[in-house]
Tab-separated table of C-alpha atoms in Angstrom:
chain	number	residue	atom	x	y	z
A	21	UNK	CA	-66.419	52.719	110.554
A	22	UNK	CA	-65.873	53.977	107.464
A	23	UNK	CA	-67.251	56.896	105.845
A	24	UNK	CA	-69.652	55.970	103.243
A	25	UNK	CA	-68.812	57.022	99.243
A	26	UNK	CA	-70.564	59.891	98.042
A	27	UNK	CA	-72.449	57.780	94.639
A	28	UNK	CA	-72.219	60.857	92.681
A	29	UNK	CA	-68.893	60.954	90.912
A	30	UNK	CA	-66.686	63.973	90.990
A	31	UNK	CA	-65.513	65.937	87.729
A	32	UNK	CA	-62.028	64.972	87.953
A	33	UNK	CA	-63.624	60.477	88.590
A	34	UNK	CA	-65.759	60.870	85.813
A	35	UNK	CA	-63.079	61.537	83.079
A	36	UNK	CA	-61.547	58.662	84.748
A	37	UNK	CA	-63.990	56.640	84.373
A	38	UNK	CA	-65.447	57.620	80.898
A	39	UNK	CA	-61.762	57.589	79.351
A	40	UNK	CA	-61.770	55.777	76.217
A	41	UNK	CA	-60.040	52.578	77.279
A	42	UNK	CA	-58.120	53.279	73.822
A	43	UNK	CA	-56.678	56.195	75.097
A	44	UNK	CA	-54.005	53.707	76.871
A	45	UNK	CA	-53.791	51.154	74.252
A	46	UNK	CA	-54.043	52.286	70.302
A	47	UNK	CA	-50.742	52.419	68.852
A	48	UNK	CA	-49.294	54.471	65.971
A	49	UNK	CA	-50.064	51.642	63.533
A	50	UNK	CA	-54.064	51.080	64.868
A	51	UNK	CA	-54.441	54.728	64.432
A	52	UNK	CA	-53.202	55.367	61.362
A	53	UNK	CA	-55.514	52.374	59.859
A	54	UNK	CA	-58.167	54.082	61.826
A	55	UNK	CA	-57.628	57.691	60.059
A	56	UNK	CA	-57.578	56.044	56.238
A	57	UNK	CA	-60.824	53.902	56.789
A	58	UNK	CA	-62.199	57.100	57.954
A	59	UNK	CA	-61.023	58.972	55.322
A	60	UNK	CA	-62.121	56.221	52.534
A	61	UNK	CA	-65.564	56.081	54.102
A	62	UNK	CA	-66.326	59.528	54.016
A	63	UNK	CA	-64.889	59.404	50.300
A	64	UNK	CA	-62.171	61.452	50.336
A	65	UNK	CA	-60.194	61.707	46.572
A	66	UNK	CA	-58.266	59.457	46.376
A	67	UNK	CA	-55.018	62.404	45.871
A	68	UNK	CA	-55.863	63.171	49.236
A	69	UNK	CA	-55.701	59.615	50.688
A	70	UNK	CA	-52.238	59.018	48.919
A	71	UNK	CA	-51.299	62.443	50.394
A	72	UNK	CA	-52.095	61.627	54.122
A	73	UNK	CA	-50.805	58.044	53.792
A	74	UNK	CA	-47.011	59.706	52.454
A	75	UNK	CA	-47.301	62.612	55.102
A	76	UNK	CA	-48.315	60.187	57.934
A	77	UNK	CA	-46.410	57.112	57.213
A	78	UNK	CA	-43.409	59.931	56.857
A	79	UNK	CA	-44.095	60.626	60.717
A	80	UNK	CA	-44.648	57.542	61.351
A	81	UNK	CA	-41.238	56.570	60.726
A	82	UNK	CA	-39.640	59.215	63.011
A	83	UNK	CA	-42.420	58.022	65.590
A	84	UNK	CA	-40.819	54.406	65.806
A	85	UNK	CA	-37.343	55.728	65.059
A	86	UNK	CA	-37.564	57.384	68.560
A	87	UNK	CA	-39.477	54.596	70.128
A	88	UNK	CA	-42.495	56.700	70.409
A	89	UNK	CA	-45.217	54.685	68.240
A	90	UNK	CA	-46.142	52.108	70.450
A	91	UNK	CA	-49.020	54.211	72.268
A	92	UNK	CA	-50.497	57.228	70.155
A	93	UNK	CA	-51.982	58.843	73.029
A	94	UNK	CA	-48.156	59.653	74.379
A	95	UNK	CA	-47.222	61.803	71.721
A	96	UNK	CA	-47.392	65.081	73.087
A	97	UNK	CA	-46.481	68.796	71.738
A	98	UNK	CA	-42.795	68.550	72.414
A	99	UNK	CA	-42.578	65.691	70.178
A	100	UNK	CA	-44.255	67.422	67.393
A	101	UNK	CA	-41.461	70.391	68.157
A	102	UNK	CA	-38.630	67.803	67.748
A	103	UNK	CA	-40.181	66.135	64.582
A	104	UNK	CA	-39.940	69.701	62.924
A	105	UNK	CA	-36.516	70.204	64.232
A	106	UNK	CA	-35.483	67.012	62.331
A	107	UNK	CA	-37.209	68.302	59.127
A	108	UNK	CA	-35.777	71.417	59.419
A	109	UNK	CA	-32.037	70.785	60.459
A	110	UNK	CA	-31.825	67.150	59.842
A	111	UNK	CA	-33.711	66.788	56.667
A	112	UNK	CA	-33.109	70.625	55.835
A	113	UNK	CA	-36.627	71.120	54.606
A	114	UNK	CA	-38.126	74.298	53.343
A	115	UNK	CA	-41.174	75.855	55.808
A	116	UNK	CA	-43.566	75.460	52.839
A	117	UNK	CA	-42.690	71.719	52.541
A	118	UNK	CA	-42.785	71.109	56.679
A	119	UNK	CA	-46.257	73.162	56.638
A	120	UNK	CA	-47.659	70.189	54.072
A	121	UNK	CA	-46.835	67.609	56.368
A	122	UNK	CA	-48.183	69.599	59.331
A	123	UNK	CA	-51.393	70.005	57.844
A	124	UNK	CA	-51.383	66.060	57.484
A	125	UNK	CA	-50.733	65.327	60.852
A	126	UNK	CA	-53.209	68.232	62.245
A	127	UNK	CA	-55.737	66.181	60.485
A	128	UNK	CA	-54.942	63.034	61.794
A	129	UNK	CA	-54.341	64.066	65.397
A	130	UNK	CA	-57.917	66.212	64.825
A	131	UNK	CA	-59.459	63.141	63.815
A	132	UNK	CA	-58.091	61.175	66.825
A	133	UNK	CA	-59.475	63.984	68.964
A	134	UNK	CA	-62.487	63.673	67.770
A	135	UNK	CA	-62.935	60.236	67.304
A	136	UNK	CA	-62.294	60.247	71.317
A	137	UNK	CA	-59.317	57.754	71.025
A	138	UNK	CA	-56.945	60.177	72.245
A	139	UNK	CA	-57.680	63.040	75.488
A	140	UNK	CA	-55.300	65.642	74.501
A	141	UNK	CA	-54.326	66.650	70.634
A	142	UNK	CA	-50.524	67.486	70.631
A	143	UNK	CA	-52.065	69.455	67.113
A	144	UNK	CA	-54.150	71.750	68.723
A	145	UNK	CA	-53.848	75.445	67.981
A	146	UNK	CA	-49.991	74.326	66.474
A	147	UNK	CA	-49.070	77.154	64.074
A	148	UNK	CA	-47.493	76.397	60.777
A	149	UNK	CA	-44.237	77.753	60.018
A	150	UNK	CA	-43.870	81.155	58.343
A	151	UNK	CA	-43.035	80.757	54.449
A	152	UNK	CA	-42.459	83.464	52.528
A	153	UNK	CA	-44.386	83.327	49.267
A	154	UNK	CA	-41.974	83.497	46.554
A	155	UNK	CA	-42.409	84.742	42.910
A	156	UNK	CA	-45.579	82.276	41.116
A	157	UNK	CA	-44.090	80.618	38.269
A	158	UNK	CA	-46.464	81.841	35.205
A	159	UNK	CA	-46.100	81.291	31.644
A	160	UNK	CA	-45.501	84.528	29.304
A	161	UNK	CA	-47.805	85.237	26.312
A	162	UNK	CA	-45.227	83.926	23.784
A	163	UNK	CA	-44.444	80.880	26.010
A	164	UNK	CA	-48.641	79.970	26.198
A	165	UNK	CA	-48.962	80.814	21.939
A	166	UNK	CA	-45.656	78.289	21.856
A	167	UNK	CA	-47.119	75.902	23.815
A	168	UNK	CA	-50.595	75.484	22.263
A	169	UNK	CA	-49.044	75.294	19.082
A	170	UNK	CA	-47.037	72.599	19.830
A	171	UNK	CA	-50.104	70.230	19.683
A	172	UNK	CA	-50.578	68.549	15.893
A	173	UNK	CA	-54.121	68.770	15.885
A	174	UNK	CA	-54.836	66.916	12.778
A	175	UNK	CA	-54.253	63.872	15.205
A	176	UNK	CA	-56.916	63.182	17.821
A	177	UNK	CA	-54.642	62.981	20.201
A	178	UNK	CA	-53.422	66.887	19.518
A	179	UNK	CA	-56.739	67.892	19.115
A	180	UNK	CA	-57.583	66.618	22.686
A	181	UNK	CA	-54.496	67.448	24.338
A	182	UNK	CA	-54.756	71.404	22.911
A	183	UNK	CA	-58.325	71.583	24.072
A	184	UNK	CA	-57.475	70.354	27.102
A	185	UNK	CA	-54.678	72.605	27.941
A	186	UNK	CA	-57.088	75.574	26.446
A	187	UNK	CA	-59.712	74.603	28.814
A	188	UNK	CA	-57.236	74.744	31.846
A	189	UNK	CA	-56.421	78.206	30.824
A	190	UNK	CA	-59.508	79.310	30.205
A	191	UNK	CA	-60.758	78.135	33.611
A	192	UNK	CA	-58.063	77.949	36.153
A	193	UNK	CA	-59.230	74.344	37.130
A	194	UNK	CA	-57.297	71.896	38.987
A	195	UNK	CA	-55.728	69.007	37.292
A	196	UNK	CA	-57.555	66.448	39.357
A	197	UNK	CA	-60.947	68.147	38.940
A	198	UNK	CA	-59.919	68.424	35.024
A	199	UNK	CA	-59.809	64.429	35.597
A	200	UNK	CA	-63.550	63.959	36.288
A	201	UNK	CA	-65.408	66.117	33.808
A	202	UNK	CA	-67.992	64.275	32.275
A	203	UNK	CA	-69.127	64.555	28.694
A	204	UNK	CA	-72.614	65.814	30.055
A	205	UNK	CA	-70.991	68.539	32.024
A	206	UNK	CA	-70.126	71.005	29.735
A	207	UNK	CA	-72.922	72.865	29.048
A	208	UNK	CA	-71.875	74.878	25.805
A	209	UNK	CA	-75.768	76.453	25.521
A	210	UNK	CA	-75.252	77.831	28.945
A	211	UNK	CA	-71.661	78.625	28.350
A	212	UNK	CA	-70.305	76.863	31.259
A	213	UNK	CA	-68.315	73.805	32.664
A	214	UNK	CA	-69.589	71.861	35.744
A	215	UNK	CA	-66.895	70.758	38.366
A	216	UNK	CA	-67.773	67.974	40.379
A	217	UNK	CA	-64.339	66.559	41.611
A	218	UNK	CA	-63.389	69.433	43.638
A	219	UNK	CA	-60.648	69.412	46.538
A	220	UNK	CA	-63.219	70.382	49.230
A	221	UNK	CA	-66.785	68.578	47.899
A	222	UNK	CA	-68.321	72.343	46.744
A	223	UNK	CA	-69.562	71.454	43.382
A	224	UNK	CA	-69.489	74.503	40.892
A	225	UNK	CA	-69.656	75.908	37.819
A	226	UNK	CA	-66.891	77.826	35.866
A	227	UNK	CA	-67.927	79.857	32.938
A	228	UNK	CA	-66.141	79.663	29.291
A	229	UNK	CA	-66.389	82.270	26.415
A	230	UNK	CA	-66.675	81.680	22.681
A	231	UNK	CA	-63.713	80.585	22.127
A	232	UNK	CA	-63.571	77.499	24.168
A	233	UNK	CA	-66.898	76.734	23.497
A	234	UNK	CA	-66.281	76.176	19.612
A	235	UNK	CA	-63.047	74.144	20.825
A	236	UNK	CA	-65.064	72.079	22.914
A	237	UNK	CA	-67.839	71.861	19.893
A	238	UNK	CA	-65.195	70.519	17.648
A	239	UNK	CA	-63.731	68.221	19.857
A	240	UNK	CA	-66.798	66.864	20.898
A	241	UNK	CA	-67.715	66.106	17.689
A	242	UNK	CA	-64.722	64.318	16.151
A	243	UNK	CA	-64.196	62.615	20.206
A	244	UNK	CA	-67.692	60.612	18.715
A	245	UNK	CA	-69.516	58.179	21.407
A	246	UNK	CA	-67.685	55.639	23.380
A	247	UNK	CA	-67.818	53.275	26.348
A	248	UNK	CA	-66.788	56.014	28.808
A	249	UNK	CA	-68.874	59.081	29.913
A	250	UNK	CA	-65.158	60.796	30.799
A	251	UNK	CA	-64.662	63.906	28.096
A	252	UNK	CA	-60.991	63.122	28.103
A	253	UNK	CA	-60.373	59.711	26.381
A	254	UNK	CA	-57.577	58.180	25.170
A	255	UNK	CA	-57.196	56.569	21.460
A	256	UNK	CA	-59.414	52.958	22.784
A	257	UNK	CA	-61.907	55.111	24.602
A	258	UNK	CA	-60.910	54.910	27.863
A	259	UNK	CA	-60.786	58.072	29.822
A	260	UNK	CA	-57.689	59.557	30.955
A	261	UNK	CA	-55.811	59.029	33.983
A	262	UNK	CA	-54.782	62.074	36.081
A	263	UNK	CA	-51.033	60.723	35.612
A	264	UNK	CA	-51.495	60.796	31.749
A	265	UNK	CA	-53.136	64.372	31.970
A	266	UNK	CA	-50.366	65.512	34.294
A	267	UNK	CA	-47.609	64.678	31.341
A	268	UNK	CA	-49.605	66.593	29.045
A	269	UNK	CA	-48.026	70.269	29.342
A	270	UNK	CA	-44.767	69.086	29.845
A	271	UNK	CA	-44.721	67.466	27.149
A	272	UNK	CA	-45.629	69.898	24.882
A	273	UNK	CA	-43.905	72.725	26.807
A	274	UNK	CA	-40.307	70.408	25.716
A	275	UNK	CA	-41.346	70.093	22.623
A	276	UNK	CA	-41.840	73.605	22.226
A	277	UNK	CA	-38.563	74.653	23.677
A	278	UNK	CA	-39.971	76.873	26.831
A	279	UNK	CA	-37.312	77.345	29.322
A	280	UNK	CA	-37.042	79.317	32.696
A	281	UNK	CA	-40.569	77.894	33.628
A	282	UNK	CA	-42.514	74.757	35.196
A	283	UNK	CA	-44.368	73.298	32.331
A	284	UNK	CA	-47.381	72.066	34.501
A	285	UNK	CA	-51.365	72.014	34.687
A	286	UNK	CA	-50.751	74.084	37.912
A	287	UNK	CA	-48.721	76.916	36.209
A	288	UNK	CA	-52.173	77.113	34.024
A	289	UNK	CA	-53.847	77.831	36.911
A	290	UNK	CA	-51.925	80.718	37.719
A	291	UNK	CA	-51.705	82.087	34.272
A	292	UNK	CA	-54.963	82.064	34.172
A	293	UNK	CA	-55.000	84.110	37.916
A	294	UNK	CA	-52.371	86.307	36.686
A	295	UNK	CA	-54.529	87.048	33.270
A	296	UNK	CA	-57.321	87.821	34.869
A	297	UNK	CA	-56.288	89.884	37.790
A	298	UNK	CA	-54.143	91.926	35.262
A	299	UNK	CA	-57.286	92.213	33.561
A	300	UNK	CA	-59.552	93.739	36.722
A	301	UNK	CA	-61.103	90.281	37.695
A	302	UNK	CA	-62.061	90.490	41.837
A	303	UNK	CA	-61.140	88.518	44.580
A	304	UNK	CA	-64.305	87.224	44.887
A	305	UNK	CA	-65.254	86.244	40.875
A	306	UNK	CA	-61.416	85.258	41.120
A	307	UNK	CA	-62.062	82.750	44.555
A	308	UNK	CA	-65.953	81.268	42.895
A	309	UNK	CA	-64.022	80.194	39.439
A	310	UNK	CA	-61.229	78.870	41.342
A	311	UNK	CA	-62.487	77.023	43.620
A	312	UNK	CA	-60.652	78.180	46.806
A	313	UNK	CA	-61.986	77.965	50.556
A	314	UNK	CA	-60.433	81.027	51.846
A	315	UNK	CA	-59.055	84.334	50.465
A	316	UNK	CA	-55.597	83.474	51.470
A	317	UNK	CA	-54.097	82.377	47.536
A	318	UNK	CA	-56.912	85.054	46.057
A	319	UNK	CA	-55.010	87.828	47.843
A	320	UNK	CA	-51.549	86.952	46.566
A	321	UNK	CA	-52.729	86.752	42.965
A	322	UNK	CA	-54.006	90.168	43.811
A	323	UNK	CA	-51.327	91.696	45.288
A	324	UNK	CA	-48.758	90.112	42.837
A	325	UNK	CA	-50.042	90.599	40.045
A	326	UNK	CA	-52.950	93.534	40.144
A	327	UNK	CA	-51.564	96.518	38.028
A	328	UNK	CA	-53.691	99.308	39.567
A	329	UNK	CA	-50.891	100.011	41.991
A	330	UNK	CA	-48.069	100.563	39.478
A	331	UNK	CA	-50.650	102.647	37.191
A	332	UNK	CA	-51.558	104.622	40.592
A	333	UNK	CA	-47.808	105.275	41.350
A	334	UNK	CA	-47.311	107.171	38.002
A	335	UNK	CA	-49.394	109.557	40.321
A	336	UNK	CA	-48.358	109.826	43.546
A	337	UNK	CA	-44.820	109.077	43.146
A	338	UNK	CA	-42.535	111.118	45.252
A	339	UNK	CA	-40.328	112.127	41.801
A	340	UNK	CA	-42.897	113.166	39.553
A	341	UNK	CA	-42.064	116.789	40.171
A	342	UNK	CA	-38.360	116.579	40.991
């Protein structure tokens, strides 16, 4: 006879028999469709959705290239090892550009993990690839007095484009959080700007001076009332796409002549880190106006551009008394 079964399953039985029956089943395609309905319900910006559908798809393809898509849960760490070997020698892409992919897939595997349809993430603890942070592309006072004078601003459209590429200096705001200021969030009294579109849902404020508030005041005031509450508009009163807005400083950077730099919203953004670090702003007033999670970026403004250590080495320079 037998030997009855203990009833009581063992550790090793019960993850048996509480696996996920997806764990054997999804497929590349099932996941990924699982990911962006995640990602659209929890209202993620729409940048970001495009961005993980590109990064994703990207792997995607390499998945079913090497036959490897037809169950997610068999991707495993040495696959993610051979996918960056392709990037790299294959595809001979820089770290930095492998590293934005790899942050895309970290999140999707993450959200796999923790959506229980897979038992082990391939993603877990993965380090990105060392990148060495080059020189930041800023513009030059003469190129930024060029470049806001390139706007005619006895046209509406100049007026709106110059105090829009003022306000991205004066603030260091993202282009896509530039895209959803309302009307009724600047706040001229108070002598501040609220950002609601922000890359990681942290609302905040970013403060202005005198300068851009009387810019703002006169735009405001010849910009009128219209259908939309957006406080970028275009000539029928429709508010401005982020594609429109991120033609704007190239545009005028051409016409202006400026060579030798990116004309972007993004090389605003560091100006306006470079300006203000050179001028004794902190990391931490620097990270609040910015907007960043971490003091990773903060740091590198600070330690390219901070100009206490050259005034220090007029000090203790090993030739001052040679």
């Amino acid at each position: 006879m037998s030997k009855r079964r203990d009833n009581r399953l063992n550790s090793r039985e019960v993850d048996v028999a509480l696996e996920p029956i997806e764990f054997n089943t999804l497929s590349f395609d099932e996941a990924f469709r699982s990911f962006i309905e995640d990602a659209e319900r929890r209202g993620l910006r729409e940048h970001t959705i495009t961005y993980y559908q590109r990064e994703i798809g990207l792997f995607g393809r390499w998945l079913f290239s090497e036959d490897k898509a037809e169950l997610i849960s068999r991707v495993v760490r040495a696959d993610i090892n051979s996918y960056v070997d392709y990037l790299k020698n294959e595809r001979g892409l820089k770290n930095g550009t492998i590293n934005t992919r790899l942050r895309a897939i970290r999140a999707f595997f993450g959200y796999l993990k923790d959506s229980k349809y897979i038992a082990n993430n391939p993603m877990e603890n993965y380090p990105l690839l060392k990148s060495r942070t080059g020189n930041i592309e800023t513009f030059s006072i003469k190129q930024l007095r060029q470049l806001l004078n390139a706007p005619d601003r006895r046209t509406f459209t100049g007026l709106r484009d110059y105090t829009y590429m003022l306000l991205l200096l004066e603030t260091g705001i993202r282009l896509s959080e530039c895209t959803g200021i309302l009307v009724e969030d600047v706040k001229l009294s108070e002598g501040v700007v609220f950002i609601r579109n922000t890359k990681n849902h942290f609302h905040r404020y970013v403060p202005i001076q005198s300068k851009m508030k009387e810019q703002l005041r006169r735009y405001l005031k010849v910009r009128g009332t219209c259908e939309s509450d957006a406080l970028f508009v275009t000539l029928d009163g429709e508010p401005m796409q982020r594609s429109s807005l991120q033609k704007i400083v190239g545009k005028y950077g051409s016409r202006a002549g400026i060579k030798g730099v990116r004309c972007s919203p993004h090389t605003l953004r560091h100006t306006f880190a470079k300006i203000s670090v050179m001028n004794g702003a902190g990391v931490f007033e620097l990270q609040k106006i910015l907007g960043h999670s971490s003091m990773e970026m903060v740091r590198i403004y600070v330690n390219l551009f901070s100009s206490d250590v050259y005034k220090r080495h007029k000090e203790f320079s090993p030739l001052k008394n040679l």
